[in-house]
CSV table of C-alpha atoms in Angstrom, one decimal:
chain,number,residue,atom,x,y,z
A,1,MET,CA,115.1,98.0,108.4
A,2,GLU,CA,114.6,94.4,109.3
A,3,ILE,CA,111.2,93.5,110.7
A,4,SER,CA,109.6,90.3,111.8
A,5,LEU,CA,105.9,89.8,112.4
A,6,THR,CA,103.2,87.2,112.3
A,7,VAL,CA,100.8,87.5,109.5
A,8,ASN,CA,97.8,85.1,109.5
A,9,GLY,CA,99.7,82.7,111.7
A,10,ASP,CA,102.9,82.7,109.6
A,11,THR,CA,106.1,84.4,110.7
A,12,GLN,CA,107.4,86.9,108.1
A,13,SER,CA,110.7,88.6,108.1
A,14,ALA,CA,111.5,91.3,105.6
A,15,ASP,CA,113.7,94.3,105.0
A,16,VAL,CA,111.5,97.4,104.6
A,17,GLU,CA,112.1,101.1,104.1
A,18,PRO,CA,110.8,103.0,107.2
A,19,ARG,CA,108.4,105.0,105.1
A,20,THR,CA,106.6,101.8,103.8
A,21,LEU,CA,103.0,101.8,104.8
A,22,LEU,CA,101.8,98.6,106.3
A,23,VAL,CA,99.1,98.2,103.6
A,24,HIS,CA,101.8,98.4,100.9
A,25,PHE,CA,103.9,95.8,102.7
A,26,LEU,CA,101.0,93.4,103.0
A,27,ARG,CA,99.9,93.9,99.4
A,28,ASP,CA,103.1,94.4,97.5
A,29,GLN,CA,105.6,92.4,99.5
A,30,LEU,CA,103.4,89.6,100.9
A,31,GLY,CA,100.9,89.5,98.0
A,32,LEU,CA,98.0,89.7,100.3
A,33,THR,CA,95.8,91.9,98.1
A,34,GLY,CA,92.6,91.1,99.9
A,35,THR,CA,93.2,94.3,101.9
A,36,ASN,CA,92.1,97.1,99.7
A,37,ILE,CA,93.3,100.7,99.5
A,38,GLY,CA,90.4,103.1,99.1
A,39,CYS,CA,90.9,106.7,100.1
A,40,ASP,CA,94.4,107.7,101.0
A,41,THR,CA,93.1,109.9,103.8
A,42,SER,CA,92.6,107.3,106.6
A,43,SER,CA,88.8,107.8,106.2
A,44,CYS,CA,87.3,104.9,104.3
A,45,GLY,CA,88.5,101.8,106.3
A,46,ALA,CA,88.8,99.6,103.2
A,47,CYS,CA,92.3,98.7,104.5
A,48,THR,CA,91.2,97.7,108.0
A,49,ILE,CA,93.1,94.7,109.4
A,50,LEU,CA,93.6,93.4,113.0
A,51,VAL,CA,96.8,94.2,114.8
A,52,ASP,CA,97.0,92.1,117.9
A,53,GLY,CA,93.3,91.4,117.7
A,54,GLN,CA,92.2,95.0,117.3
A,55,SER,CA,91.1,96.8,114.2
A,56,ALA,CA,93.6,99.3,112.7
A,57,LYS,CA,93.8,101.1,109.3
A,58,SER,CA,96.8,99.6,107.6
A,59,CYS,CA,97.3,102.8,105.5
A,60,ASN,CA,97.7,104.7,108.7
A,61,LEU,CA,100.6,102.6,110.1
A,62,LEU,CA,104.1,102.1,109.0
A,63,ALA,CA,105.3,98.5,108.4
A,64,VAL,CA,108.1,99.2,111.0
A,65,GLN,CA,105.4,99.9,113.6
A,66,ALA,CA,104.1,96.4,113.2
A,67,ASP,CA,107.4,94.8,114.0
A,68,GLY,CA,106.7,92.0,116.5
A,69,ALA,CA,102.9,92.3,116.1
A,70,GLU,CA,100.4,89.7,115.2
A,71,ILE,CA,98.5,90.7,112.0
A,72,THR,CA,95.3,89.2,110.7
A,73,THR,CA,94.0,90.1,107.2
A,74,ILE,CA,90.9,88.9,105.4
A,75,GLU,CA,92.9,86.0,104.0
A,76,GLY,CA,93.6,84.7,107.5
A,77,LEU,CA,89.9,84.3,108.6
A,78,ALA,CA,88.6,81.2,106.9
A,79,GLY,CA,89.8,77.9,108.2
A,80,ALA,CA,89.5,74.2,107.4
A,81,ASP,CA,86.0,74.3,108.9
A,82,GLY,CA,84.8,77.0,106.5
A,83,LEU,CA,84.2,80.7,106.7
A,84,HIS,CA,84.7,82.9,109.8
A,85,PRO,CA,81.3,83.5,111.5
A,86,MET,CA,81.4,87.1,110.4
A,87,GLN,CA,82.2,86.2,106.8
A,88,GLN,CA,79.3,83.7,106.9
A,89,ALA,CA,77.0,86.3,108.3
A,90,PHE,CA,78.0,88.8,105.5
A,91,HIS,CA,77.3,86.0,103.0
A,92,GLU,CA,73.9,85.1,104.4
A,93,SER,CA,72.7,88.7,104.8
A,94,HIS,CA,74.1,89.6,101.4
A,95,ALA,CA,76.0,92.4,103.1
A,96,LEU,CA,77.7,93.7,100.0
A,97,GLN,CA,77.0,95.4,96.7
A,98,CYS,CA,80.3,96.0,94.8
A,99,GLY,CA,82.3,94.3,97.5
A,100,TYR,CA,85.2,96.8,97.6
A,101,CYS,CA,84.6,97.8,101.2
A,102,THR,CA,83.8,94.3,102.3
A,103,PRO,CA,87.2,93.1,103.6
A,104,GLY,CA,87.6,96.2,105.7
A,105,MET,CA,84.0,96.0,106.9
A,106,VAL,CA,84.4,92.3,107.9
A,107,MET,CA,87.7,93.0,109.8
A,108,ALA,CA,86.2,96.1,111.5
A,109,SER,CA,83.1,94.2,112.5
A,110,ILE,CA,85.0,91.3,114.1
A,111,SER,CA,86.9,93.8,116.3
A,112,LEU,CA,83.7,95.8,116.9
A,113,VAL,CA,81.6,92.9,118.4
A,114,GLU,CA,84.6,91.9,120.5
A,115,GLU,CA,85.1,95.4,121.9
A,116,TYR,CA,81.4,96.3,122.3
A,117,PRO,CA,79.4,93.0,122.9
A,118,ASN,CA,76.0,94.6,123.5
A,119,LEU,CA,75.5,96.8,120.5
A,120,ASP,CA,72.1,97.5,119.0
A,121,ALA,CA,71.6,98.6,115.4
A,122,ASP,CA,72.5,102.3,116.1
A,123,GLY,CA,75.6,101.2,118.0
A,124,VAL,CA,76.7,99.0,115.0
A,125,ARG,CA,76.2,102.0,112.6
A,126,GLU,CA,78.2,104.2,114.9
A,127,GLY,CA,80.9,101.6,115.5
A,128,LEU,CA,81.4,101.2,111.7
A,129,GLU,CA,81.6,105.0,111.2
A,130,GLY,CA,85.2,104.5,110.1
A,131,ASN,CA,84.3,102.2,107.2
A,132,LEU,CA,82.6,103.7,104.1
A,133,CYS,CA,80.5,101.8,101.6
A,134,ARG,CA,80.2,103.9,98.4
A,135,CYS,CA,77.3,101.8,97.3
A,136,THR,CA,75.6,102.9,100.6
A,137,GLY,CA,74.8,99.2,101.3
A,138,TYR,CA,74.8,99.7,105.0
A,139,GLN,CA,71.5,98.1,105.8
A,140,ASN,CA,72.5,94.5,105.2
A,141,ILE,CA,76.0,95.1,106.8
A,142,VAL,CA,74.3,96.1,110.0
A,143,LYS,CA,72.0,93.1,109.7
A,144,ALA,CA,75.0,90.8,109.3
A,145,VAL,CA,76.9,92.2,112.3
A,146,LEU,CA,73.8,92.0,114.5
A,147,SER,CA,73.3,88.4,113.5
A,148,VAL,CA,76.8,87.5,114.7
A,149,LYS,CA,76.5,89.2,118.1
A,150,LYS,CA,73.3,87.2,118.9
B,1,MET,CA,100.5,108.7,98.8
B,2,ILE,CA,103.8,107.5,100.1
B,3,PRO,CA,105.6,109.5,102.8
B,4,ALA,CA,109.0,111.1,101.9
B,5,PRO,CA,112.0,109.0,102.8
B,6,VAL,CA,112.6,109.0,106.6
B,7,GLY,CA,114.9,107.5,109.1
B,8,TYR,CA,113.5,105.5,112.0
B,9,ILE,CA,114.7,104.7,115.5
B,10,ARG,CA,112.8,102.7,118.1
B,11,VAL,CA,113.6,103.5,121.7
B,12,ASP,CA,112.6,101.8,124.9
B,13,SER,CA,113.2,104.5,127.4
B,14,THR,CA,112.5,108.3,127.7
B,15,GLU,CA,116.3,108.9,128.1
B,16,ALA,CA,117.0,107.1,124.8
B,17,ALA,CA,114.2,109.1,123.1
B,18,LEU,CA,115.7,112.4,124.4
B,19,ALA,CA,119.1,111.4,123.3
B,20,ALA,CA,117.7,110.8,119.8
B,21,LEU,CA,116.0,114.1,119.8
B,22,GLY,CA,119.2,115.7,120.9
B,23,GLU,CA,121.2,114.1,118.1
B,24,HIS,CA,118.7,114.9,115.3
B,25,GLY,CA,117.3,118.3,116.5
B,26,ASP,CA,114.2,119.6,115.0
B,27,GLU,CA,114.5,117.3,112.0
B,28,ALA,CA,113.3,114.6,114.3
B,29,LYS,CA,109.7,113.9,115.2
B,30,ILE,CA,108.3,111.7,118.0
B,31,LEU,CA,106.1,108.9,116.6
B,32,ALA,CA,103.5,107.9,119.1
B,33,GLY,CA,100.4,106.1,117.6
B,34,GLY,CA,101.0,108.0,114.4
B,35,GLN,CA,97.3,108.5,113.7
B,36,SER,CA,97.8,112.3,113.0
B,37,LEU,CA,101.4,112.2,112.0
B,38,ILE,CA,101.3,109.5,109.3
B,39,PRO,CA,98.5,111.2,107.4
B,40,LEU,CA,100.5,114.5,107.4
B,41,MET,CA,103.5,112.6,106.2
B,42,ARG,CA,101.5,110.9,103.4
B,43,PHE,CA,100.3,114.3,102.2
B,44,ARG,CA,103.9,115.5,102.5
B,45,LEU,CA,102.7,118.3,104.8
B,46,ALA,CA,105.3,116.9,107.3
B,47,ALA,CA,108.6,115.4,106.2
B,48,PRO,CA,110.7,114.8,109.2
B,49,SER,CA,114.1,113.2,108.5
B,50,MET,CA,113.9,111.0,111.6
B,51,LEU,CA,111.1,109.3,113.4
B,52,VAL,CA,111.7,108.4,117.1
B,53,ASP,CA,109.1,105.6,117.8
B,54,ILE,CA,108.3,105.7,121.5
B,55,ALA,CA,105.7,102.9,121.4
B,56,GLY,CA,108.2,100.6,123.2
B,57,ILE,CA,108.4,102.8,126.3
B,58,THR,CA,106.0,100.7,128.4
B,59,GLU,CA,106.0,103.1,131.4
B,60,LEU,CA,104.4,105.8,129.3
B,61,SER,CA,101.1,103.9,129.2
B,62,GLY,CA,98.6,103.8,132.0
B,63,ILE,CA,96.1,105.6,134.2
B,64,SER,CA,96.4,106.1,137.9
B,65,VAL,CA,94.3,108.0,140.4
B,66,VAL,CA,96.0,109.3,143.5
B,67,GLY,CA,94.2,111.6,145.8
B,68,ASP,CA,92.6,114.4,143.7
B,69,THR,CA,94.8,113.8,140.6
B,70,VAL,CA,94.4,111.5,137.6
B,71,SER,CA,97.8,110.8,136.0
B,72,ILE,CA,97.8,109.4,132.5
B,73,GLY,CA,100.9,108.3,130.5
B,74,ALA,CA,101.4,110.1,127.2
B,75,MET,CA,101.2,106.8,125.2
B,76,THR,CA,97.8,105.7,126.7
B,77,THR,CA,95.5,105.1,123.8
B,78,HIS,CA,92.1,106.7,123.3
B,79,SER,CA,90.6,103.2,123.5
B,80,ALA,CA,92.3,102.6,126.9
B,81,LEU,CA,90.8,105.9,128.2
B,82,GLU,CA,87.4,105.0,126.8
B,83,HIS,CA,87.3,101.6,128.5
B,84,SER,CA,88.9,102.5,131.8
B,85,GLY,CA,86.5,102.0,134.7
B,86,GLU,CA,88.8,104.0,136.9
B,87,LEU,CA,88.8,107.0,134.6
B,88,ALA,CA,85.0,106.8,134.1
B,89,GLU,CA,84.7,107.2,137.8
B,90,ALA,CA,87.4,109.9,138.4
B,91,CYS,CA,87.0,112.0,135.3
B,92,PRO,CA,84.0,110.9,133.2
B,93,LEU,CA,84.3,113.8,130.8
B,94,LEU,CA,87.8,112.7,129.6
B,95,ALA,CA,86.6,109.0,129.2
B,96,HIS,CA,83.6,110.2,127.2
B,97,VAL,CA,85.6,112.5,125.0
B,98,ALA,CA,88.1,109.7,124.2
B,99,SER,CA,85.2,107.6,123.0
B,100,VAL,CA,84.1,110.0,120.3
B,101,VAL,CA,87.6,110.6,118.7
B,102,GLY,CA,87.7,109.4,115.1
B,103,ASP,CA,86.5,105.8,114.9
B,104,PRO,CA,87.3,102.6,116.8
B,105,ALA,CA,90.3,101.7,114.6
B,106,ILE,CA,91.8,105.2,115.1
B,107,ARG,CA,91.1,104.9,118.9
B,108,HIS,CA,93.0,101.6,119.1
B,109,ARG,CA,96.3,103.3,117.9
B,110,GLY,CA,95.9,107.0,118.7
B,111,THR,CA,97.3,108.3,122.0
B,112,LEU,CA,96.4,111.1,124.4
B,113,GLY,CA,100.0,112.5,124.3
B,114,GLY,CA,100.1,112.3,120.6
B,115,SER,CA,96.8,114.2,120.2
B,116,LEU,CA,97.9,116.9,122.6
B,117,ALA,CA,101.4,117.3,121.1
B,118,HIS,CA,99.8,117.5,117.6
B,119,ALA,CA,97.8,120.5,119.0
B,120,ASP,CA,95.0,120.5,116.4
B,121,PRO,CA,92.4,123.0,117.4
B,122,ALA,CA,89.8,120.7,115.8
B,123,SER,CA,90.7,117.7,118.0
B,124,ASP,CA,88.5,116.7,120.9
B,125,LEU,CA,91.0,115.8,123.6
B,126,PRO,CA,93.1,119.0,123.7
B,127,ALA,CA,89.9,121.0,124.6
B,128,ALA,CA,89.0,118.4,127.2
B,129,VAL,CA,92.3,118.7,129.0
B,130,LEU,CA,92.0,122.5,128.7
B,131,ALA,CA,88.5,122.6,130.2
B,132,LEU,CA,89.6,120.3,133.0
B,133,GLY,CA,92.5,122.7,133.9
B,134,GLY,CA,95.0,119.9,133.2
B,135,THR,CA,98.8,119.9,133.3
B,136,LEU,CA,101.2,118.4,130.8
B,137,VAL,CA,104.5,116.8,131.8
B,138,ALA,CA,107.4,117.2,129.5
B,139,SER,CA,110.9,115.8,129.6
B,140,GLY,CA,113.8,117.5,128.0
B,141,SER,CA,117.6,117.7,128.1
B,142,ASN,CA,117.3,119.9,131.1
B,143,GLY,CA,115.0,117.6,133.1
B,144,SER,CA,111.3,117.5,133.4
B,145,ARG,CA,108.8,120.3,133.7
B,146,GLU,CA,105.1,120.8,134.0
B,147,ILE,CA,103.2,123.0,131.6
B,148,ALA,CA,99.6,124.2,132.4
B,149,ALA,CA,97.2,123.3,129.5
B,150,THR,CA,96.3,127.0,129.3
B,151,GLU,CA,100.0,127.7,128.4
B,152,PHE,CA,100.6,124.7,126.2
B,153,PHE,CA,98.8,125.5,122.9
B,154,THR,CA,100.6,128.3,121.3
B,155,GLY,CA,99.4,128.3,117.7
B,156,PHE,CA,97.9,126.1,114.9
B,157,LEU,CA,99.6,122.7,115.4
B,158,GLU,CA,102.1,124.4,117.7
B,159,SER,CA,102.7,123.7,121.3
B,160,ALA,CA,105.1,125.0,124.0
B,161,LEU,CA,107.2,121.8,123.6
B,162,GLY,CA,110.8,122.6,122.7
B,163,ALA,CA,112.6,120.6,119.9
B,164,ASP,CA,114.5,118.7,122.6
B,165,GLU,CA,111.4,117.9,124.6
B,166,MET,CA,108.8,115.2,124.6
B,167,LEU,CA,105.5,114.8,126.4
B,168,THR,CA,105.5,112.0,128.9
B,169,GLY,CA,102.3,112.5,130.9
B,170,ILE,CA,99.1,114.4,131.5
B,171,LYS,CA,97.5,115.2,134.8
B,172,VAL,CA,93.9,116.3,135.3
B,173,PRO,CA,92.1,116.9,138.5
B,174,VAL,CA,89.5,114.3,139.6
B,175,SER,CA,86.4,115.9,138.2
B,176,THR,CA,82.9,114.5,138.8
B,177,GLY,CA,80.8,117.7,138.7
B,178,GLY,CA,78.4,118.3,135.8
B,179,TRP,CA,80.1,117.8,132.4
B,180,SER,CA,79.2,117.6,128.7
B,181,TYR,CA,80.7,117.5,125.3
B,182,GLN,CA,78.7,118.7,122.4
B,183,LYS,CA,80.4,117.8,119.2
B,184,PHE,CA,78.9,119.1,116.0
B,185,ASN,CA,79.8,117.6,112.7
B,186,ARG,CA,78.0,116.5,109.5
B,187,ARG,CA,80.0,113.4,108.6
B,188,ALA,CA,80.5,110.4,110.8
B,189,GLN,CA,84.1,110.1,112.2
B,190,ASP,CA,84.9,113.7,111.2
B,191,TRP,CA,86.5,116.4,113.2
B,192,ALA,CA,84.1,118.8,115.0
B,193,ILE,CA,83.0,121.7,112.9
B,194,VAL,CA,82.6,123.3,116.4
B,195,GLY,CA,82.6,121.6,119.7
B,196,ALA,CA,81.8,122.9,123.2
B,197,MET,CA,83.1,121.2,126.4
B,198,VAL,CA,81.9,121.8,129.9
B,199,ALA,CA,83.8,120.5,132.9
B,200,GLU,CA,83.1,120.6,136.7
B,201,GLY,CA,79.7,122.3,136.6
B,202,GLY,CA,80.8,125.1,134.3
B,203,ALA,CA,84.1,125.9,136.2
B,204,GLY,CA,85.8,125.0,132.9
B,205,VAL,CA,84.4,125.7,129.5
B,206,ALA,CA,86.4,125.1,126.3
B,207,LEU,CA,85.8,125.3,122.6
B,208,VAL,CA,86.9,123.1,119.7
B,209,ASN,CA,87.8,124.5,116.3
B,210,MET,CA,87.1,128.2,117.2
B,211,GLY,CA,90.5,129.5,116.4
B,212,ALA,CA,94.1,128.5,115.8
B,213,THR,CA,94.2,126.7,119.2
B,214,PRO,CA,91.7,125.0,121.5
B,215,LEU,CA,90.3,127.8,123.6
B,216,ARG,CA,88.9,128.4,127.1
B,217,ALA,CA,85.6,130.3,126.8
B,218,SER,CA,86.6,132.6,129.7
B,219,ALA,CA,83.7,135.0,129.1
B,220,VAL,CA,81.3,132.1,129.6
B,221,GLU,CA,83.1,131.0,132.7
B,222,SER,CA,83.1,134.4,134.3
B,223,ALA,CA,79.4,135.0,133.4
B,224,LEU,CA,78.6,131.6,135.2
B,225,ALA,CA,80.7,132.6,138.2
B,226,GLY,CA,78.7,135.8,138.4
B,227,GLY,CA,75.5,133.9,138.6
B,228,ALA,CA,74.4,134.0,134.9
B,229,SER,CA,71.9,131.4,133.6
B,230,SER,CA,73.1,129.0,130.9
B,231,VAL,CA,71.3,131.0,128.3
B,232,GLU,CA,72.9,134.3,129.4
B,233,ALA,CA,76.3,132.7,129.7
B,234,ALA,CA,76.2,130.9,126.4
B,235,ALA,CA,75.5,134.2,124.6
B,236,SER,CA,79.1,135.2,125.2
B,237,ALA,CA,80.6,131.9,124.0
B,238,ALA,CA,82.0,133.5,120.7
B,239,GLU,CA,83.6,136.4,122.5
B,240,GLY,CA,87.3,136.8,121.6
B,241,THR,CA,87.3,133.9,119.1
B,242,GLU,CA,88.6,134.0,115.6
B,243,PRO,CA,87.3,130.9,113.9
B,244,SER,CA,88.3,130.0,110.3
B,245,SER,CA,86.0,129.9,107.3
B,246,ASP,CA,86.0,126.7,105.2
B,247,ASN,CA,83.7,124.5,103.3
B,248,ASN,CA,82.0,123.3,106.5
B,249,GLY,CA,81.0,126.8,107.5
B,250,ASP,CA,82.1,130.4,107.6
B,251,ALA,CA,83.3,132.2,110.7
B,252,ALA,CA,79.9,133.8,111.5
B,253,TYR,CA,78.3,130.3,111.4
B,254,ARG,CA,80.9,128.9,113.7
B,255,LYS,CA,80.3,131.7,116.2
B,256,HIS,CA,76.6,131.0,116.1
B,257,LEU,CA,77.3,127.3,116.6
B,258,ALA,CA,79.6,128.1,119.6
B,259,GLN,CA,76.8,129.9,121.4
B,260,VAL,CA,74.2,127.2,120.6
B,261,LEU,CA,76.5,124.3,121.5
B,262,THR,CA,77.8,126.0,124.7
B,263,GLY,CA,74.1,126.5,125.8
B,264,ARG,CA,73.4,122.8,125.1
B,265,ALA,CA,76.5,121.7,126.9
B,266,LEU,CA,75.7,123.8,130.0
B,267,ARG,CA,72.2,122.5,130.2
B,268,ASP,CA,73.3,118.9,129.5
B,269,ALA,CA,75.8,119.4,132.4
B,270,GLY,CA,72.9,120.2,134.6
B,271,MET,CA,72.8,124.0,134.7
B,272,GLU,CA,69.6,126.0,134.7
């Protein structure tokens, strides 16, 4: 099926099988491998992207469902003037250990502070419940998110 | 995993969706937000031959309060329920329950109608609609009909919807009396191991994950109606339930939890 969508500001048209997961389309057809696949059970959040500005798990959507949507992946965040504020905050708080969960964490966090502007540390932890860090490096992730919302 | 090969039709009206269901019979499946269906397809636990995507039917989204009734379109997302000021005022239990489903990313895509039609006894929203004494509106080849929530859940992942029918809306009464949802789980974002829901000061009490379907705790409701205290009423919470045993807990543990959580929910809802 023909789909047409905007990915990181560029219009993309492609012919996809209806069963193609959005994450496979992004990684395999568009080469945007910054979005990781972690769990295969919609639990880990490593594949989190923004669909029309809101976080979504790209392993839990079909590419055909994203027809007409505006998608942002981790590759679309940094601009000519440097890193996105959330990326910068993760950098400054050293909010990663192995880094595998980081793209999903950053995307989920951008959506989180937009949706819930007044979160405290507990709220950030709860809001990121859909994103797992196998290194258990949550402390600095929470610190980074809180520093952006200030 | 990758789902089995499947066809896909996108429709922009209920009539077109029903026509597609009529053409493809029970090999077709309605795709709403897909947050329950796509995992099932990935595990090949579901392999429909045709998906009918109803996300484009704009009139199926929205919340309206008229008189004593809250009407919600089947495609309204959990996130929309969670953030609706109107719903928080008219039916705070439902708005709260929507806010504890899965995680934010799931709530952005998952829909109330999808969750109800999926009919998972471990899901939060079916028990909420049950506790509230809600009504489900279905459209089919013979027109539209209303199904009481108490008649809707017929078995594990099974509902009263016919193969030619789709859920279009949900109605719940305006309900501002004492309410609570006690969801017990060990892992963030997980389904409830057991949950207890109290609506309208104890007029409706429902249980999550205590059998093949979401359940009304009718023994608790009648005890309360007869003047029992929260402690006395909660003691009968496991009556008539047949919970499963799995790695989260055996049936006896779940029955114990049902009593404890119902007691907590009743007290949280303001009962002595």
